[in-house]
């Protein structure tokens, strides 16, 4: 079956702009979580969505937001981009229940902010 | 807040040698622990989870609640084990999906 698909794979933005990243989970997975990966901080949890509701949220400013659609696809948005937002943004999907923490990751969206 | 520490950023061993990647966590309850791995040019993927008590690709990991550790071990390293390894923790009712350590890059030399 198809894996987790993230689009776009690469993008370049300038400070102050906004960006929207998309994630299509594995069919049947209703949980989608987002992580920011940087060389200095490693993998940091952004948020998790389940059945169109934000279930958990990490310690990021309000400029970072997300949503989930009825087909479980998810988007995350970063407004008023800052240089420090340059990172690889990973999306992961999972089942609920016993498999909730067995994450299947996408390839990531690499954002560069100039 | 719960924290996961992987003390070694880099670890280099020779093929056939034993390897141990260390993971320590700070959480007093009953967490669920995982090892995720990222091979070169591949996606981050689950290697093993402590509740499964499995051996995957020859790797095992034992949860030591007394020492709050979850070290990953393999008796005979292979070159194809070279990768980035991340230890991760989930706690019941936690606000984060999974908390990851910063990773250890393992290089197995021929």
PDB file of C-alpha atoms in Angstrom:
ATOM      1  CA  UNK A   1       0.000   0.000   0.000  1.00  0.00           C
ATOM      2  CA  UNK A   2       1.110   3.565  -0.564  1.00  0.00           C
ATOM      3  CA  UNK A   3       3.216   5.168   2.131  1.00  0.00           C
ATOM      4  CA  UNK A   4       2.905   8.580   3.710  1.00  0.00           C
ATOM      5  CA  UNK A   5       3.108  11.250   1.039  1.00  0.00           C
ATOM      6  CA  UNK A   6       4.319  14.743   1.741  1.00  0.00           C
ATOM      7  CA  UNK A   7       4.213  17.666  -0.660  1.00  0.00           C
ATOM      8  CA  UNK A   8       6.066  19.686  -1.630  1.00  0.00           C
ATOM      9  CA  UNK A   9       9.378  17.975  -1.048  1.00  0.00           C
ATOM     10  CA  UNK A  10      11.445  21.151  -1.247  1.00  0.00           C
ATOM     11  CA  UNK A  11      10.551  24.796  -1.045  1.00  0.00           C
ATOM     12  CA  UNK A  12      12.256  28.113  -0.579  1.00  0.00           C
ATOM     13  CA  UNK A  13      10.531  31.075   1.004  1.00  0.00           C
ATOM     14  CA  UNK A  14      11.574  34.492   2.272  1.00  0.00           C
ATOM     15  CA  UNK A  15      11.103  35.919   5.732  1.00  0.00           C
ATOM     16  CA  UNK A  16       7.588  37.090   6.426  1.00  0.00           C
ATOM     17  CA  UNK A  17       5.950  34.787   3.926  1.00  0.00           C
ATOM     18  CA  UNK A  18       3.746  31.880   4.848  1.00  0.00           C
ATOM     19  CA  UNK A  19       3.869  28.254   3.799  1.00  0.00           C
ATOM     20  CA  UNK A  20       1.466  25.326   3.701  1.00  0.00           C
ATOM     21  CA  UNK A  21       2.677  21.741   3.747  1.00  0.00           C
ATOM     22  CA  UNK A  22       0.535  18.740   2.953  1.00  0.00           C
ATOM     23  CA  UNK A  23       0.540  15.177   4.215  1.00  0.00           C
ATOM     24  CA  UNK A  24      -1.466  12.187   2.993  1.00  0.00           C
ATOM     25  CA  UNK A  25      -1.387   9.342   5.500  1.00  0.00           C
ATOM     26  CA  UNK A  26      -1.446   5.627   4.879  1.00  0.00           C
ATOM     27  CA  UNK A  27      -4.943   4.458   4.055  1.00  0.00           C
ATOM     28  CA  UNK A  28      -6.751   3.569   7.262  1.00  0.00           C
ATOM     29  CA  UNK A  29      -4.498   5.649   9.501  1.00  0.00           C
ATOM     30  CA  UNK A  30      -6.512   8.344  11.214  1.00  0.00           C
ATOM     31  CA  UNK A  31      -3.742   9.885  13.288  1.00  0.00           C
ATOM     32  CA  UNK A  32      -1.325  12.322  11.687  1.00  0.00           C
ATOM     33  CA  UNK A  33       1.486  13.958  13.609  1.00  0.00           C
ATOM     34  CA  UNK A  34       4.034  16.542  12.543  1.00  0.00           C
ATOM     35  CA  UNK A  35       7.645  16.971  13.585  1.00  0.00           C
ATOM     36  CA  UNK A  36      10.250  19.614  12.887  1.00  0.00           C
ATOM     37  CA  UNK A  37      13.753  18.240  12.385  1.00  0.00           C
ATOM     38  CA  UNK A  38      16.830  20.457  12.611  1.00  0.00           C
ATOM     39  CA  UNK A  39      20.510  19.588  13.133  1.00  0.00           C
ATOM     40  CA  UNK A  40      20.613  21.425  16.440  1.00  0.00           C
ATOM     41  CA  UNK A  41      17.326  20.429  18.051  1.00  0.00           C
ATOM     42  CA  UNK A  42      16.674  17.072  16.436  1.00  0.00           C
ATOM     43  CA  UNK A  43      13.063  15.939  16.103  1.00  0.00           C
ATOM     44  CA  UNK A  44      10.591  18.195  17.857  1.00  0.00           C
ATOM     45  CA  UNK A  45       6.891  17.435  18.059  1.00  0.00           C
ATOM     46  CA  UNK A  46       4.594  20.031  16.526  1.00  0.00           C
ATOM     47  CA  UNK A  47       1.089  18.592  16.788  1.00  0.00           C
ATOM     48  CA  UNK A  48      -1.079  15.540  16.282  1.00  0.00           C
ATOM     49  CA  UNK A  49      -4.455  15.338  14.617  1.00  0.00           C
ATOM     50  CA  UNK A  50      -6.971  12.550  14.930  1.00  0.00           C
ATOM     51  CA  UNK A  51     -10.383  12.516  13.296  1.00  0.00           C
ATOM     52  CA  UNK A  52     -10.064  16.181  12.309  1.00  0.00           C
ATOM     53  CA  UNK A  53      -9.287  17.267  15.892  1.00  0.00           C
ATOM     54  CA  UNK A  54      -5.994  18.432  17.301  1.00  0.00           C
ATOM     55  CA  UNK A  55      -5.198  15.921  19.995  1.00  0.00           C
ATOM     56  CA  UNK A  56      -1.776  17.065  21.129  1.00  0.00           C
ATOM     57  CA  UNK A  57       0.353  20.139  20.618  1.00  0.00           C
ATOM     58  CA  UNK A  58       4.037  20.744  21.113  1.00  0.00           C
ATOM     59  CA  UNK A  59       5.758  23.851  22.355  1.00  0.00           C
ATOM     60  CA  UNK A  60       5.755  25.956  19.212  1.00  0.00           C
ATOM     61  CA  UNK A  61       4.450  29.495  18.709  1.00  0.00           C
ATOM     62  CA  UNK A  62       1.016  30.165  17.314  1.00  0.00           C
ATOM     63  CA  UNK A  63       2.511  30.847  13.883  1.00  0.00           C
ATOM     64  CA  UNK A  64       2.518  27.088  13.480  1.00  0.00           C
ATOM     65  CA  UNK A  65      -0.912  25.656  12.872  1.00  0.00           C
ATOM     66  CA  UNK A  66      -2.453  22.638  11.282  1.00  0.00           C
ATOM     67  CA  UNK A  67      -5.639  20.941  10.345  1.00  0.00           C
ATOM     68  CA  UNK A  68      -6.947  17.593   9.258  1.00  0.00           C
ATOM     69  CA  UNK A  69      -9.607  16.832   6.715  1.00  0.00           C
ATOM     70  CA  UNK A  70     -12.298  14.177   6.745  1.00  0.00           C
ATOM     71  CA  UNK A  71     -10.156  11.908   4.546  1.00  0.00           C
ATOM     72  CA  UNK A  72      -7.384  12.142   7.198  1.00  0.00           C
ATOM     73  CA  UNK A  73      -5.122  14.241   4.985  1.00  0.00           C
ATOM     74  CA  UNK A  74      -3.429  16.941   6.986  1.00  0.00           C
ATOM     75  CA  UNK A  75      -1.889  20.312   6.323  1.00  0.00           C
ATOM     76  CA  UNK A  76       0.354  22.450   8.422  1.00  0.00           C
ATOM     77  CA  UNK A  77       0.830  26.153   7.988  1.00  0.00           C
ATOM     78  CA  UNK A  78       3.587  28.420   9.146  1.00  0.00           C
ATOM     79  CA  UNK A  79       2.886  32.134   8.951  1.00  0.00           C
ATOM     80  CA  UNK A  80       5.310  35.057   9.107  1.00  0.00           C
ATOM     81  CA  UNK A  81       8.276  32.836   8.384  1.00  0.00           C
ATOM     82  CA  UNK A  82      11.522  33.370  10.251  1.00  0.00           C
ATOM     83  CA  UNK A  83      15.008  32.221   9.329  1.00  0.00           C
ATOM     84  CA  UNK A  84      14.877  29.746  12.210  1.00  0.00           C
ATOM     85  CA  UNK A  85      11.935  27.970  10.629  1.00  0.00           C
ATOM     86  CA  UNK A  86      14.281  26.446   8.058  1.00  0.00           C
ATOM     87  CA  UNK A  87      14.014  22.742   8.723  1.00  0.00           C
ATOM     88  CA  UNK A  88      12.826  19.380   7.508  1.00  0.00           C
ATOM     89  CA  UNK A  89       9.160  18.952   8.395  1.00  0.00           C
ATOM     90  CA  UNK A  90       8.178  15.347   8.858  1.00  0.00           C
ATOM     91  CA  UNK A  91       4.699  13.983   8.873  1.00  0.00           C
ATOM     92  CA  UNK A  92       3.874  10.579  10.339  1.00  0.00           C
ATOM     93  CA  UNK A  93       0.682   8.586  10.413  1.00  0.00           C
ATOM     94  CA  UNK A  94      -0.432   5.814  12.706  1.00  0.00           C
ATOM     95  CA  UNK A  95      -3.344   3.697  13.738  1.00  0.00           C
ATOM     96  CA  UNK A  96      -5.065   4.318  17.032  1.00  0.00           C
ATOM     97  CA  UNK A  97      -5.112   2.072  20.058  1.00  0.00           C
ATOM     98  CA  UNK A  98      -2.220  -0.342  20.525  1.00  0.00           C
ATOM     99  CA  UNK A  99      -0.487   0.844  17.367  1.00  0.00           C
ATOM    100  CA  UNK A 100      -0.802   4.511  18.177  1.00  0.00           C
ATOM    101  CA  UNK A 101       2.916   5.100  18.623  1.00  0.00           C
ATOM    102  CA  UNK A 102       4.103   3.008  15.720  1.00  0.00           C
ATOM    103  CA  UNK A 103       4.672   5.887  13.363  1.00  0.00           C
ATOM    104  CA  UNK A 104       5.116   5.624   9.620  1.00  0.00           C
ATOM    105  CA  UNK A 105       7.003   8.658   8.405  1.00  0.00           C
ATOM    106  CA  UNK A 106       6.920  10.509   5.144  1.00  0.00           C
ATOM    107  CA  UNK A 107      10.013  11.664   3.305  1.00  0.00           C
ATOM    108  CA  UNK A 108       9.600  15.184   4.618  1.00  0.00           C
ATOM    109  CA  UNK A 109       9.262  18.684   3.247  1.00  0.00           C
ATOM    110  CA  UNK A 110      12.491  20.649   3.361  1.00  0.00           C
ATOM    111  CA  UNK A 111      11.805  24.319   3.947  1.00  0.00           C
ATOM    112  CA  UNK A 112      14.482  26.942   3.445  1.00  0.00           C
ATOM    113  CA  UNK A 113      13.737  30.469   4.611  1.00  0.00           C
ATOM    114  CA  UNK A 114      15.926  33.205   3.145  1.00  0.00           C
TER     115      UNK A 114
ATOM    116  CA  UNK B   1       8.871  17.187  31.036  1.00  0.00           C
ATOM    117  CA  UNK B   2      10.020  13.818  29.895  1.00  0.00           C
ATOM    118  CA  UNK B   3      13.362  13.748  28.176  1.00  0.00           C
ATOM    119  CA  UNK B   4      15.326  11.226  26.145  1.00  0.00           C
ATOM    120  CA  UNK B   5      19.097  11.364  26.128  1.00  0.00           C
ATOM    121  CA  UNK B   6      21.385   9.627  23.699  1.00  0.00           C
ATOM    122  CA  UNK B   7      24.838  10.440  25.018  1.00  0.00           C
ATOM    123  CA  UNK B   8      26.771   9.493  21.878  1.00  0.00           C
ATOM    124  CA  UNK B   9      26.317  11.587  18.752  1.00  0.00           C
ATOM    125  CA  UNK B  10      28.656   9.344  16.820  1.00  0.00           C
ATOM    126  CA  UNK B  11      29.583   5.706  17.291  1.00  0.00           C
ATOM    127  CA  UNK B  12      32.020   3.819  15.136  1.00  0.00           C
ATOM    128  CA  UNK B  13      32.677   0.064  15.307  1.00  0.00           C
ATOM    129  CA  UNK B  14      34.184  -2.578  13.097  1.00  0.00           C
ATOM    130  CA  UNK B  15      32.177  -5.241  11.330  1.00  0.00           C
ATOM    131  CA  UNK B  16      31.624  -8.221  13.582  1.00  0.00           C
ATOM    132  CA  UNK B  17      32.135  -6.256  16.781  1.00  0.00           C
ATOM    133  CA  UNK B  18      29.381  -5.851  19.365  1.00  0.00           C
ATOM    134  CA  UNK B  19      27.556  -2.569  19.387  1.00  0.00           C
ATOM    135  CA  UNK B  20      25.533  -0.805  22.064  1.00  0.00           C
ATOM    136  CA  UNK B  21      23.681   2.442  21.509  1.00  0.00           C
ATOM    137  CA  UNK B  22      22.750   4.080  24.769  1.00  0.00           C
ATOM    138  CA  UNK B  23      19.428   5.669  25.616  1.00  0.00           C
ATOM    139  CA  UNK B  24      18.442   7.150  28.959  1.00  0.00           C
ATOM    140  CA  UNK B  25      15.130   8.737  29.768  1.00  0.00           C
ATOM    141  CA  UNK B  26      13.721  10.877  32.503  1.00  0.00           C
ATOM    142  CA  UNK B  27      10.240   9.809  33.444  1.00  0.00           C
ATOM    143  CA  UNK B  28       9.165   8.084  36.614  1.00  0.00           C
ATOM    144  CA  UNK B  29       6.079   6.312  35.337  1.00  0.00           C
ATOM    145  CA  UNK B  30       5.593   3.522  32.824  1.00  0.00           C
ATOM    146  CA  UNK B  31       6.597   4.852  29.443  1.00  0.00           C
ATOM    147  CA  UNK B  32       6.570   3.078  26.142  1.00  0.00           C
ATOM    148  CA  UNK B  33      10.021   3.045  24.541  1.00  0.00           C
ATOM    149  CA  UNK B  34      11.008   2.725  20.905  1.00  0.00           C
ATOM    150  CA  UNK B  35      14.009   2.690  18.635  1.00  0.00           C
ATOM    151  CA  UNK B  36      13.592   4.291  15.235  1.00  0.00           C
ATOM    152  CA  UNK B  37      16.228   4.081  12.507  1.00  0.00           C
ATOM    153  CA  UNK B  38      17.030   6.096   9.417  1.00  0.00           C
ATOM    154  CA  UNK B  39      19.255   4.492   6.804  1.00  0.00           C
ATOM    155  CA  UNK B  40      20.984   6.673   4.230  1.00  0.00           C
ATOM    156  CA  UNK B  41      18.479   8.183   1.789  1.00  0.00           C
ATOM    157  CA  UNK B  42      15.596   6.349   3.433  1.00  0.00           C
ATOM    158  CA  UNK B  43      12.756   7.416   5.664  1.00  0.00           C
ATOM    159  CA  UNK B  44      12.736   7.252   9.408  1.00  0.00           C
ATOM    160  CA  UNK B  45      11.220   3.912  10.395  1.00  0.00           C
ATOM    161  CA  UNK B  46      10.453   1.873  13.460  1.00  0.00           C
ATOM    162  CA  UNK B  47      13.142  -0.627  14.427  1.00  0.00           C
ATOM    163  CA  UNK B  48      11.656  -2.052  17.605  1.00  0.00           C
ATOM    164  CA  UNK B  49       9.469  -1.287  20.599  1.00  0.00           C
ATOM    165  CA  UNK B  50      10.033  -2.547  24.102  1.00  0.00           C
ATOM    166  CA  UNK B  51       6.619  -4.118  24.591  1.00  0.00           C
ATOM    167  CA  UNK B  52       7.190  -6.424  21.617  1.00  0.00           C
ATOM    168  CA  UNK B  53      10.321  -7.922  23.148  1.00  0.00           C
ATOM    169  CA  UNK B  54      11.435  -8.848  19.640  1.00  0.00           C
ATOM    170  CA  UNK B  55      14.817  -9.074  18.008  1.00  0.00           C
ATOM    171  CA  UNK B  56      14.796  -7.124  14.755  1.00  0.00           C
ATOM    172  CA  UNK B  57      17.762  -7.423  12.378  1.00  0.00           C
ATOM    173  CA  UNK B  58      19.686  -8.920  15.288  1.00  0.00           C
ATOM    174  CA  UNK B  59      19.043  -5.899  17.526  1.00  0.00           C
ATOM    175  CA  UNK B  60      17.527  -6.180  20.984  1.00  0.00           C
ATOM    176  CA  UNK B  61      16.729  -3.589  23.623  1.00  0.00           C
ATOM    177  CA  UNK B  62      15.803  -4.107  27.235  1.00  0.00           C
ATOM    178  CA  UNK B  63      13.904  -1.585  29.287  1.00  0.00           C
ATOM    179  CA  UNK B  64      15.632  -1.073  32.638  1.00  0.00           C
ATOM    180  CA  UNK B  65      13.234   0.921  34.784  1.00  0.00           C
ATOM    181  CA  UNK B  66      15.668   1.120  37.674  1.00  0.00           C
ATOM    182  CA  UNK B  67      18.312   2.787  35.553  1.00  0.00           C
ATOM    183  CA  UNK B  68      15.722   4.429  33.257  1.00  0.00           C
ATOM    184  CA  UNK B  69      17.575   3.129  30.246  1.00  0.00           C
ATOM    185  CA  UNK B  70      16.685   1.431  26.987  1.00  0.00           C
ATOM    186  CA  UNK B  71      19.979   0.580  25.336  1.00  0.00           C
ATOM    187  CA  UNK B  72      20.037  -0.984  21.871  1.00  0.00           C
ATOM    188  CA  UNK B  73      22.410  -3.897  21.391  1.00  0.00           C
ATOM    189  CA  UNK B  74      23.643  -6.159  18.656  1.00  0.00           C
ATOM    190  CA  UNK B  75      26.308  -8.819  19.219  1.00  0.00           C
ATOM    191  CA  UNK B  76      27.854  -8.686  15.734  1.00  0.00           C
ATOM    192  CA  UNK B  77      27.530  -5.444  13.797  1.00  0.00           C
ATOM    193  CA  UNK B  78      27.172  -5.496  10.003  1.00  0.00           C
ATOM    194  CA  UNK B  79      28.034  -2.755   7.527  1.00  0.00           C
ATOM    195  CA  UNK B  80      24.370  -2.424   6.603  1.00  0.00           C
ATOM    196  CA  UNK B  81      23.646  -1.401  10.200  1.00  0.00           C
ATOM    197  CA  UNK B  82      25.260   1.965   9.521  1.00  0.00           C
ATOM    198  CA  UNK B  83      22.484   4.491  10.075  1.00  0.00           C
ATOM    199  CA  UNK B  84      21.069   7.136  12.370  1.00  0.00           C
ATOM    200  CA  UNK B  85      19.345   5.649  15.403  1.00  0.00           C
ATOM    201  CA  UNK B  86      16.767   7.499  17.489  1.00  0.00           C
ATOM    202  CA  UNK B  87      15.404   6.459  20.845  1.00  0.00           C
ATOM    203  CA  UNK B  88      11.851   7.641  21.532  1.00  0.00           C
ATOM    204  CA  UNK B  89       9.459   7.680  24.454  1.00  0.00           C
ATOM    205  CA  UNK B  90       5.724   7.931  24.861  1.00  0.00           C
ATOM    206  CA  UNK B  91       4.066   8.366  28.211  1.00  0.00           C
ATOM    207  CA  UNK B  92       0.422   7.725  29.027  1.00  0.00           C
ATOM    208  CA  UNK B  93      -1.548  10.950  28.833  1.00  0.00           C
ATOM    209  CA  UNK B  94       1.462  12.858  27.585  1.00  0.00           C
ATOM    210  CA  UNK B  95       1.093  16.032  25.601  1.00  0.00           C
ATOM    211  CA  UNK B  96       3.536  14.897  22.932  1.00  0.00           C
ATOM    212  CA  UNK B  97       3.039  12.021  20.567  1.00  0.00           C
ATOM    213  CA  UNK B  98       6.597  10.759  20.916  1.00  0.00           C
ATOM    214  CA  UNK B  99       9.636  12.426  22.448  1.00  0.00           C
ATOM    215  CA  UNK B 100      12.789  11.663  20.496  1.00  0.00           C
ATOM    216  CA  UNK B 101      16.404  11.725  21.507  1.00  0.00           C
ATOM    217  CA  UNK B 102      18.809  13.603  19.276  1.00  0.00           C
ATOM    218  CA  UNK B 103      20.091  10.434  17.699  1.00  0.00           C
ATOM    219  CA  UNK B 104      23.291   8.456  17.385  1.00  0.00           C
ATOM    220  CA  UNK B 105      25.003   8.017  14.048  1.00  0.00           C
ATOM    221  CA  UNK B 106      26.377   4.501  13.861  1.00  0.00           C
ATOM    222  CA  UNK B 107      29.120   3.699  11.398  1.00  0.00           C
ATOM    223  CA  UNK B 108      30.172   0.099  10.923  1.00  0.00           C
ATOM    224  CA  UNK B 109      33.559  -0.079   9.256  1.00  0.00           C
ATOM    225  CA  UNK B 110      34.637  -3.038   7.095  1.00  0.00           C
TER     226      UNK B 110
END
